[in-house]
PDB file of N, CA and C in Angstrom:
ATOM      1  N   MET A   1     102.282  83.346 114.743  1.00  0.00           N
ATOM      2  CA  MET A   1     102.906  83.020 113.598  1.00  0.00           C
ATOM      3  C   MET A   1     102.472  83.604 112.252  1.00  0.00           C
ATOM      4  N   SER A   2     101.601  84.417 112.453  1.00  0.00           N
ATOM      5  CA  SER A   2     100.959  85.053 111.206  1.00  0.00           C
ATOM      6  C   SER A   2     101.922  86.330 110.873  1.00  0.00           C
ATOM      7  N   SER A   3     102.652  86.184 109.721  1.00  0.00           N
ATOM      8  CA  SER A   3     103.533  87.244 109.342  1.00  0.00           C
ATOM      9  C   SER A   3     102.710  88.450 108.641  1.00  0.00           C
ATOM     10  N   ALA A   4     101.416  88.058 108.351  1.00  0.00           N
ATOM     11  CA  ALA A   4     100.659  89.317 107.556  1.00  0.00           C
ATOM     12  C   ALA A   4     100.320  90.200 108.742  1.00  0.00           C
ATOM     13  N   ALA A   5      99.978  89.532 109.872  1.00  0.00           N
ATOM     14  CA  ALA A   5      99.642  90.477 111.109  1.00  0.00           C
ATOM     15  C   ALA A   5     100.686  91.419 111.426  1.00  0.00           C
ATOM     16  N   SER A   6     101.879  90.837 111.591  1.00  0.00           N
ATOM     17  CA  SER A   6     103.075  91.556 112.043  1.00  0.00           C
ATOM     18  C   SER A   6     103.447  92.658 111.129  1.00  0.00           C
ATOM     19  N   THR A   7     103.235  92.412 109.738  1.00  0.00           N
ATOM     20  CA  THR A   7     103.557  93.403 108.704  1.00  0.00           C
ATOM     21  C   THR A   7     102.588  94.498 108.795  1.00  0.00           C
ATOM     22  N   ALA A   8     101.370  94.123 108.963  1.00  0.00           N
ATOM     23  CA  ALA A   8     100.252  95.238 108.979  1.00  0.00           C
ATOM     24  C   ALA A   8     100.572  96.248 110.147  1.00  0.00           C
ATOM     25  N   GLU A   9     101.206  95.714 111.172  1.00  0.00           N
ATOM     26  CA  GLU A   9     101.473  96.611 112.336  1.00  0.00           C
ATOM     27  C   GLU A   9     102.508  97.590 112.043  1.00  0.00           C
ATOM     28  N   HIS A  10     103.385  97.412 111.095  1.00  0.00           N
ATOM     29  CA  HIS A  10     104.377  98.274 110.737  1.00  0.00           C
ATOM     30  C   HIS A  10     104.034  99.047 109.477  1.00  0.00           C
ATOM     31  N   LEU A  11     102.766  99.128 109.098  1.00  0.00           N
ATOM     32  CA  LEU A  11     102.528  99.981 107.814  1.00  0.00           C
ATOM     33  C   LEU A  11     102.643 101.358 108.382  1.00  0.00           C
ATOM     34  N   PRO A  12     102.974 102.276 107.371  1.00  0.00           N
ATOM     35  CA  PRO A  12     103.053 103.706 107.908  1.00  0.00           C
ATOM     36  C   PRO A  12     101.703 104.336 108.181  1.00  0.00           C
ATOM     37  N   ASP A  13     101.642 105.294 108.937  1.00  0.00           N
ATOM     38  CA  ASP A  13     100.410 106.019 109.193  1.00  0.00           C
ATOM     39  C   ASP A  13     100.016 107.059 107.921  1.00  0.00           C
ATOM     40  N   ALA A  14     100.934 107.471 107.327  1.00  0.00           N
ATOM     41  CA  ALA A  14     100.933 108.393 106.241  1.00  0.00           C
ATOM     42  C   ALA A  14     101.978 108.148 105.246  1.00  0.00           C
ATOM     43  N   GLN A  15     101.847 108.673 104.068  1.00  0.00           N
ATOM     44  CA  GLN A  15     102.866 108.673 103.059  1.00  0.00           C
ATOM     45  C   GLN A  15     103.001 110.040 102.535  1.00  0.00           C
ATOM     46  N   LEU A  16     104.352 110.407 102.042  1.00  0.00           N
ATOM     47  CA  LEU A  16     104.567 111.774 101.498  1.00  0.00           C
ATOM     48  C   LEU A  16     105.429 111.573 100.386  1.00  0.00           C
ATOM     49  N   ASP A  17     104.936 111.818  99.180  1.00  0.00           N
ATOM     50  CA  ASP A  17     105.698 111.544  98.073  1.00  0.00           C
ATOM     51  C   ASP A  17     106.477 112.912  97.585  1.00  0.00           C
ATOM     52  N   LEU A  18     107.695 112.915  97.867  1.00  0.00           N
ATOM     53  CA  LEU A  18     108.673 114.258  97.521  1.00  0.00           C
ATOM     54  C   LEU A  18     109.592 114.057  96.407  1.00  0.00           C
ATOM     55  N   ARG A  19     109.248 113.087  95.579  1.00  0.00           N
ATOM     56  CA  ARG A  19     109.976 112.947  94.322  1.00  0.00           C
ATOM     57  C   ARG A  19     110.075 114.043  93.570  1.00  0.00           C
ATOM     58  N   GLY A  20     111.128 114.697  93.075  1.00  0.00           N
ATOM     59  CA  GLY A  20     111.174 115.821  92.383  1.00  0.00           C
ATOM     60  C   GLY A  20     111.186 117.149  93.175  1.00  0.00           C
ATOM     61  N   THR A  21     111.227 117.027  94.353  1.00  0.00           N
ATOM     62  CA  THR A  21     111.241 118.240  95.251  1.00  0.00           C
ATOM     63  C   THR A  21     112.723 118.369  95.723  1.00  0.00           C
ATOM     64  N   PRO A  22     113.122 119.558  95.463  1.00  0.00           N
ATOM     65  CA  PRO A  22     114.475 119.933  95.804  1.00  0.00           C
ATOM     66  C   PRO A  22     114.837 120.123  97.305  1.00  0.00           C
ATOM     67  N   CYS A  23     116.059 119.950  97.730  1.00  0.00           N
ATOM     68  CA  CYS A  23     116.519 120.267  99.026  1.00  0.00           C
ATOM     69  C   CYS A  23     116.535 121.901  99.144  1.00  0.00           C
ATOM     70  N   PRO A  24     116.257 122.512 100.428  1.00  0.00           N
ATOM     71  CA  PRO A  24     115.753 121.852 101.588  1.00  0.00           C
ATOM     72  C   PRO A  24     114.328 121.776 101.700  1.00  0.00           C
ATOM     73  N   ILE A  25     113.562 121.994 100.525  1.00  0.00           N
ATOM     74  CA  ILE A  25     112.101 121.974 100.634  1.00  0.00           C
ATOM     75  C   ILE A  25     111.732 120.705 101.108  1.00  0.00           C
ATOM     76  N   ASN A  26     112.217 119.473 100.530  1.00  0.00           N
ATOM     77  CA  ASN A  26     111.757 118.284 100.925  1.00  0.00           C
ATOM     78  C   ASN A  26     111.949 118.007 102.466  1.00  0.00           C
ATOM     79  N   PHE A  27     112.998 118.489 103.011  1.00  0.00           N
ATOM     80  CA  PHE A  27     113.153 118.370 104.446  1.00  0.00           C
ATOM     81  C   PHE A  27     112.103 119.282 105.327  1.00  0.00           C
ATOM     82  N   VAL A  28     111.937 120.292 104.688  1.00  0.00           N
ATOM     83  CA  VAL A  28     111.007 121.293 105.465  1.00  0.00           C
ATOM     84  C   VAL A  28     109.475 120.640 105.500  1.00  0.00           C
ATOM     85  N   LYS A  29     109.050 120.090 104.237  1.00  0.00           N
ATOM     86  CA  LYS A  29     107.794 119.412 104.059  1.00  0.00           C
ATOM     87  C   LYS A  29     107.724 118.252 104.822  1.00  0.00           C
ATOM     88  N   THR A  30     108.762 117.512 105.021  1.00  0.00           N
ATOM     89  CA  THR A  30     108.764 116.319 105.859  1.00  0.00           C
ATOM     90  C   THR A  30     108.468 116.830 107.360  1.00  0.00           C
ATOM     91  N   LYS A  31     109.236 117.803 107.755  1.00  0.00           N
ATOM     92  CA  LYS A  31     109.207 118.043 109.203  1.00  0.00           C
ATOM     93  C   LYS A  31     107.810 118.643 109.387  1.00  0.00           C
ATOM     94  N   LEU A  32     107.182 119.534 108.521  1.00  0.00           N
ATOM     95  CA  LEU A  32     106.010 120.076 108.873  1.00  0.00           C
ATOM     96  C   LEU A  32     104.935 118.922 108.870  1.00  0.00           C
ATOM     97  N   ARG A  33     104.879 117.876 108.017  1.00  0.00           N
ATOM     98  CA  ARG A  33     103.907 116.880 108.011  1.00  0.00           C
ATOM     99  C   ARG A  33     104.037 115.950 109.382  1.00  0.00           C
ATOM    100  N   LEU A  34     105.349 115.672 109.805  1.00  0.00           N
ATOM    101  CA  LEU A  34     105.497 114.979 111.118  1.00  0.00           C
ATOM    102  C   LEU A  34     105.002 115.738 112.278  1.00  0.00           C
ATOM    103  N   GLU A  35     105.147 117.171 112.304  1.00  0.00           N
ATOM    104  CA  GLU A  35     104.616 117.820 113.266  1.00  0.00           C
ATOM    105  C   GLU A  35     103.066 117.763 113.458  1.00  0.00           C
ATOM    106  N   LYS A  36     102.500 117.507 112.292  1.00  0.00           N
ATOM    107  CA  LYS A  36     101.011 117.433 112.268  1.00  0.00           C
ATOM    108  C   LYS A  36     100.481 116.069 112.781  1.00  0.00           C
ATOM    109  N   MET A  37     101.434 115.195 112.786  1.00  0.00           N
ATOM    110  CA  MET A  37     100.951 113.682 113.068  1.00  0.00           C
ATOM    111  C   MET A  37     101.071 113.620 114.602  1.00  0.00           C
ATOM    112  N   ALA A  38     100.455 112.540 115.048  1.00  0.00           N
ATOM    113  CA  ALA A  38     100.338 112.229 116.386  1.00  0.00           C
ATOM    114  C   ALA A  38     101.551 111.603 116.873  1.00  0.00           C
ATOM    115  N   PRO A  39     101.979 111.806 118.112  1.00  0.00           N
ATOM    116  CA  PRO A  39     103.270 111.350 118.667  1.00  0.00           C
ATOM    117  C   PRO A  39     103.262 109.727 118.483  1.00  0.00           C
ATOM    118  N   GLY A  40     104.502 109.390 118.139  1.00  0.00           N
ATOM    119  CA  GLY A  40     104.632 107.864 117.779  1.00  0.00           C
ATOM    120  C   GLY A  40     104.267 107.452 116.333  1.00  0.00           C
ATOM    121  N   ALA A  41     103.564 108.427 115.634  1.00  0.00           N
ATOM    122  CA  ALA A  41     103.201 107.926 114.383  1.00  0.00           C
ATOM    123  C   ALA A  41     104.392 107.758 113.375  1.00  0.00           C
ATOM    124  N   LEU A  42     104.228 106.997 112.176  1.00  0.00           N
ATOM    125  CA  LEU A  42     105.084 106.659 111.335  1.00  0.00           C
ATOM    126  C   LEU A  42     104.692 107.247 109.948  1.00  0.00           C
ATOM    127  N   LEU A  43     105.704 107.978 109.444  1.00  0.00           N
ATOM    128  CA  LEU A  43     105.598 108.595 108.039  1.00  0.00           C
ATOM    129  C   LEU A  43     106.542 107.857 107.125  1.00  0.00           C
ATOM    130  N   GLU A  44     106.003 107.578 105.888  1.00  0.00           N
ATOM    131  CA  GLU A  44     106.867 106.974 104.791  1.00  0.00           C
ATOM    132  C   GLU A  44     106.988 108.126 103.913  1.00  0.00           C
ATOM    133  N   VAL A  45     108.388 108.545 103.536  1.00  0.00           N
ATOM    134  CA  VAL A  45     108.658 109.667 102.614  1.00  0.00           C
ATOM    135  C   VAL A  45     109.395 108.975 101.488  1.00  0.00           C
ATOM    136  N   TRP A  46     108.907 109.315 100.123  1.00  0.00           N
ATOM    137  CA  TRP A  46     109.674 108.993  99.180  1.00  0.00           C
ATOM    138  C   TRP A  46     110.417 110.148  98.605  1.00  0.00           C
ATOM    139  N   LEU A  47     111.854 109.866  98.566  1.00  0.00           N
ATOM    140  CA  LEU A  47     112.790 110.648  98.124  1.00  0.00           C
ATOM    141  C   LEU A  47     113.637 110.217  96.824  1.00  0.00           C
ATOM    142  N   ASP A  48     114.167 111.302  96.057  1.00  0.00           N
ATOM    143  CA  ASP A  48     115.050 110.980  94.877  1.00  0.00           C
ATOM    144  C   ASP A  48     116.318 110.594  95.547  1.00  0.00           C
ATOM    145  N   PRO A  49     117.106 109.746  94.644  1.00  0.00           N
ATOM    146  CA  PRO A  49     118.596 109.347  95.170  1.00  0.00           C
ATOM    147  C   PRO A  49     119.399 110.733  95.049  1.00  0.00           C
ATOM    148  N   GLY A  50     120.513 110.529  95.483  1.00  0.00           N
ATOM    149  CA  GLY A  50     121.566 111.855  95.409  1.00  0.00           C
ATOM    150  C   GLY A  50     121.413 112.638  96.581  1.00  0.00           C
ATOM    151  N   GLU A  51     121.264 114.130  96.316  1.00  0.00           N
ATOM    152  CA  GLU A  51     121.343 115.053  97.452  1.00  0.00           C
ATOM    153  C   GLU A  51     120.128 114.699  98.455  1.00  0.00           C
ATOM    154  N   PRO A  52     118.927 114.489  98.001  1.00  0.00           N
ATOM    155  CA  PRO A  52     117.754 114.259  98.903  1.00  0.00           C
ATOM    156  C   PRO A  52     118.166 113.123  99.916  1.00  0.00           C
ATOM    157  N   MET A  53     118.560 112.048  99.501  1.00  0.00           N
ATOM    158  CA  MET A  53     118.945 110.962 100.316  1.00  0.00           C
ATOM    159  C   MET A  53     120.195 111.146 101.263  1.00  0.00           C
ATOM    160  N   GLU A  54     120.924 112.061 100.733  1.00  0.00           N
ATOM    161  CA  GLU A  54     122.165 112.421 101.606  1.00  0.00           C
ATOM    162  C   GLU A  54     121.823 113.339 102.679  1.00  0.00           C
ATOM    163  N   GLN A  55     120.753 114.178 102.396  1.00  0.00           N
ATOM    164  CA  GLN A  55     120.580 115.304 103.302  1.00  0.00           C
ATOM    165  C   GLN A  55     119.223 115.032 104.317  1.00  0.00           C
ATOM    166  N   VAL A  56     118.267 114.561 103.785  1.00  0.00           N
ATOM    167  CA  VAL A  56     116.987 114.546 104.478  1.00  0.00           C
ATOM    168  C   VAL A  56     117.220 113.693 105.666  1.00  0.00           C
ATOM    169  N   PRO A  57     117.702 112.310 105.563  1.00  0.00           N
ATOM    170  CA  PRO A  57     117.618 111.477 106.831  1.00  0.00           C
ATOM    171  C   PRO A  57     118.471 112.098 107.963  1.00  0.00           C
ATOM    172  N   ASP A  58     119.642 112.514 107.497  1.00  0.00           N
ATOM    173  CA  ASP A  58     120.681 113.257 108.473  1.00  0.00           C
ATOM    174  C   ASP A  58     119.921 114.357 109.191  1.00  0.00           C
ATOM    175  N   SER A  59     119.322 115.292 108.401  1.00  0.00           N
ATOM    176  CA  SER A  59     118.622 116.346 109.094  1.00  0.00           C
ATOM    177  C   SER A  59     117.574 116.076 109.957  1.00  0.00           C
ATOM    178  N   LEU A  60     116.779 114.956 109.609  1.00  0.00           N
ATOM    179  CA  LEU A  60     115.637 114.529 110.458  1.00  0.00           C
ATOM    180  C   LEU A  60     116.161 113.890 111.857  1.00  0.00           C
ATOM    181  N   THR A  61     117.299 113.231 111.734  1.00  0.00           N
ATOM    182  CA  THR A  61     117.915 112.489 112.727  1.00  0.00           C
ATOM    183  C   THR A  61     118.443 113.673 113.798  1.00  0.00           C
ATOM    184  N   MET A  62     118.981 114.706 113.197  1.00  0.00           N
ATOM    185  CA  MET A  62     119.532 115.849 114.040  1.00  0.00           C
ATOM    186  C   MET A  62     118.430 116.592 114.777  1.00  0.00           C
ATOM    187  N   GLU A  63     117.097 116.458 114.214  1.00  0.00           N
ATOM    188  CA  GLU A  63     115.960 116.969 114.815  1.00  0.00           C
ATOM    189  C   GLU A  63     115.377 116.247 115.814  1.00  0.00           C
ATOM    190  N   GLY A  64     115.892 115.013 115.986  1.00  0.00           N
ATOM    191  CA  GLY A  64     115.294 114.140 117.106  1.00  0.00           C
ATOM    192  C   GLY A  64     114.250 112.971 116.409  1.00  0.00           C
ATOM    193  N   TYR A  65     114.097 112.992 115.082  1.00  0.00           N
ATOM    194  CA  TYR A  65     113.288 112.023 114.574  1.00  0.00           C
ATOM    195  C   TYR A  65     114.004 110.644 114.272  1.00  0.00           C
ATOM    196  N   GLY A  66     113.282 109.539 114.550  1.00  0.00           N
ATOM    197  CA  GLY A  66     113.818 108.245 114.271  1.00  0.00           C
ATOM    198  C   GLY A  66     113.649 107.827 112.930  1.00  0.00           C
ATOM    199  N   ILE A  67     114.758 107.517 112.228  1.00  0.00           N
ATOM    200  CA  ILE A  67     114.649 106.763 110.835  1.00  0.00           C
ATOM    201  C   ILE A  67     114.689 105.176 111.141  1.00  0.00           C
ATOM    202  N   GLU A  68     113.566 104.791 110.791  1.00  0.00           N
ATOM    203  CA  GLU A  68     113.361 103.302 111.102  1.00  0.00           C
ATOM    204  C   GLU A  68     113.724 102.433 109.944  1.00  0.00           C
ATOM    205  N   GLN A  69     113.502 102.956 108.732  1.00  0.00           N
ATOM    206  CA  GLN A  69     113.817 102.107 107.641  1.00  0.00           C
ATOM    207  C   GLN A  69     114.141 102.749 106.255  1.00  0.00           C
ATOM    208  N   VAL A  70     115.118 102.412 105.606  1.00  0.00           N
ATOM    209  CA  VAL A  70     115.463 102.995 104.353  1.00  0.00           C
ATOM    210  C   VAL A  70     115.434 101.744 103.304  1.00  0.00           C
ATOM    211  N   GLU A  71     114.473 101.952 102.382  1.00  0.00           N
ATOM    212  CA  GLU A  71     114.343 101.097 101.252  1.00  0.00           C
ATOM    213  C   GLU A  71     114.549 101.505  99.948  1.00  0.00           C
ATOM    214  N   GLU A  72     115.320 100.987  99.159  1.00  0.00           N
ATOM    215  CA  GLU A  72     115.760 101.339  97.696  1.00  0.00           C
ATOM    216  C   GLU A  72     114.526 100.765  96.964  1.00  0.00           C
ATOM    217  N   ARG A  73     113.881 101.699  96.051  1.00  0.00           N
ATOM    218  CA  ARG A  73     112.776 101.253  95.141  1.00  0.00           C
ATOM    219  C   ARG A  73     113.378 101.546  93.781  1.00  0.00           C
ATOM    220  N   THR A  74     112.420 101.312  92.867  1.00  0.00           N
ATOM    221  CA  THR A  74     112.826 101.613  91.485  1.00  0.00           C
ATOM    222  C   THR A  74     112.728 103.183  91.157  1.00  0.00           C
ATOM    223  N   GLY A  75     113.969 103.743  91.113  1.00  0.00           N
ATOM    224  CA  GLY A  75     114.179 105.150  90.846  1.00  0.00           C
ATOM    225  C   GLY A  75     113.986 106.057  91.982  1.00  0.00           C
ATOM    226  N   PHE A  76     113.768 105.533  93.344  1.00  0.00           N
ATOM    227  CA  PHE A  76     113.551 106.534  94.401  1.00  0.00           C
ATOM    228  C   PHE A  76     113.900 105.683  95.612  1.00  0.00           C
ATOM    229  N   PHE A  77     113.802 106.336  96.893  1.00  0.00           N
ATOM    230  CA  PHE A  77     114.008 105.738  98.087  1.00  0.00           C
ATOM    231  C   PHE A  77     112.787 106.006  98.996  1.00  0.00           C
ATOM    232  N   ALA A  78     112.385 105.129  99.728  1.00  0.00           N
ATOM    233  CA  ALA A  78     111.409 105.224 100.701  1.00  0.00           C
ATOM    234  C   ALA A  78     112.006 105.114 102.090  1.00  0.00           C
ATOM    235  N   ILE A  79     111.803 106.210 102.869  1.00  0.00           N
ATOM    236  CA  ILE A  79     112.291 106.195 104.294  1.00  0.00           C
ATOM    237  C   ILE A  79     111.111 106.254 105.275  1.00  0.00           C
ATOM    238  N   ARG A  80     111.286 105.513 106.284  1.00  0.00           N
ATOM    239  CA  ARG A  80     110.130 105.556 107.373  1.00  0.00           C
ATOM    240  C   ARG A  80     110.851 106.388 108.521  1.00  0.00           C
ATOM    241  N   VAL A  81     110.022 107.468 108.999  1.00  0.00           N
ATOM    242  CA  VAL A  81     110.308 108.256 109.966  1.00  0.00           C
ATOM    243  C   VAL A  81     109.302 108.118 111.157  1.00  0.00           C
ATOM    244  N   ARG A  82     109.848 107.957 112.245  1.00  0.00           N
ATOM    245  CA  ARG A  82     108.830 107.914 113.350  1.00  0.00           C
ATOM    246  C   ARG A  82     108.947 109.258 114.138  1.00  0.00           C
ATOM    247  N   ARG A  83     107.724 109.888 114.382  1.00  0.00           N
ATOM    248  CA  ARG A  83     107.753 111.011 115.248  1.00  0.00           C
ATOM    249  C   ARG A  83     107.875 110.619 116.776  1.00  0.00           C
ATOM    250  N   PRO A  84     108.719 111.185 117.495  1.00  0.00           N
ATOM    251  CA  PRO A  84     108.956 110.770 118.804  1.00  0.00           C
ATOM    252  C   PRO A  84     107.694 110.922 119.808  1.00  0.00           C
ATOM    253  N   SER A  85     107.536 110.087 120.572  1.00  0.00           N
ATOM    254  CA  SER A  85     106.293 110.116 121.590  1.00  0.00           C
ATOM    255  C   SER A  85     106.674 111.312 122.565  1.00  0.00           C
ATOM    256  N   GLU A  86     105.569 111.983 122.880  1.00  0.00           N
ATOM    257  CA  GLU A  86     105.787 113.073 123.726  1.00  0.00           C
ATOM    258  C   GLU A  86     105.907 112.578 125.201  1.00  0.00           C
ATOM    259  N   LYS A  87     106.788 113.312 125.894  1.00  0.00           N
ATOM    260  CA  LYS A  87     107.029 112.812 127.259  1.00  0.00           C
ATOM    261  C   LYS A  87     106.348 113.790 128.249  1.00  0.00           C
ATOM    262  N   SER A  88     105.516 112.930 128.932  1.00  0.00           N
ATOM    263  CA  SER A  88     104.633 113.873 129.865  1.00  0.00           C
ATOM    264  C   SER A  88     105.371 114.304 131.142  1.00  0.00           C
ATOM    265  N   SER A  89     105.494 115.464 131.703  1.00  0.00           N
ATOM    266  CA  SER A  89     106.187 115.792 132.734  1.00  0.00           C
ATOM    267  C   SER A  89     105.068 115.907 133.967  1.00  0.00           C
ATOM    268  N   GLU A  90     105.368 114.845 134.834  1.00  0.00           N
ATOM    269  CA  GLU A  90     104.373 114.873 136.021  1.00  0.00           C
ATOM    270  C   GLU A  90     104.934 115.412 137.293  1.00  0.00           C
TER     271      GLU A  90
END
């Protein structure tokens, strides 16, 4: 029943502040950061409203990344992106 414990489990593994970064650079930086993270890791990315929010989440989804949360904050958006778990072929 501890809500603090369940909240802590969903904290991102890393944050990336891309406010002020133009498209498509913000998508490229997000993808490069995700590729360096462990499979299944969660990245929180801060994006400006407008074109970044219109382009980056859709581009990440097309690349196979899961958008788990989009939160509007004061003057920017925070999106949480999950790196897919690697599938082992046995």
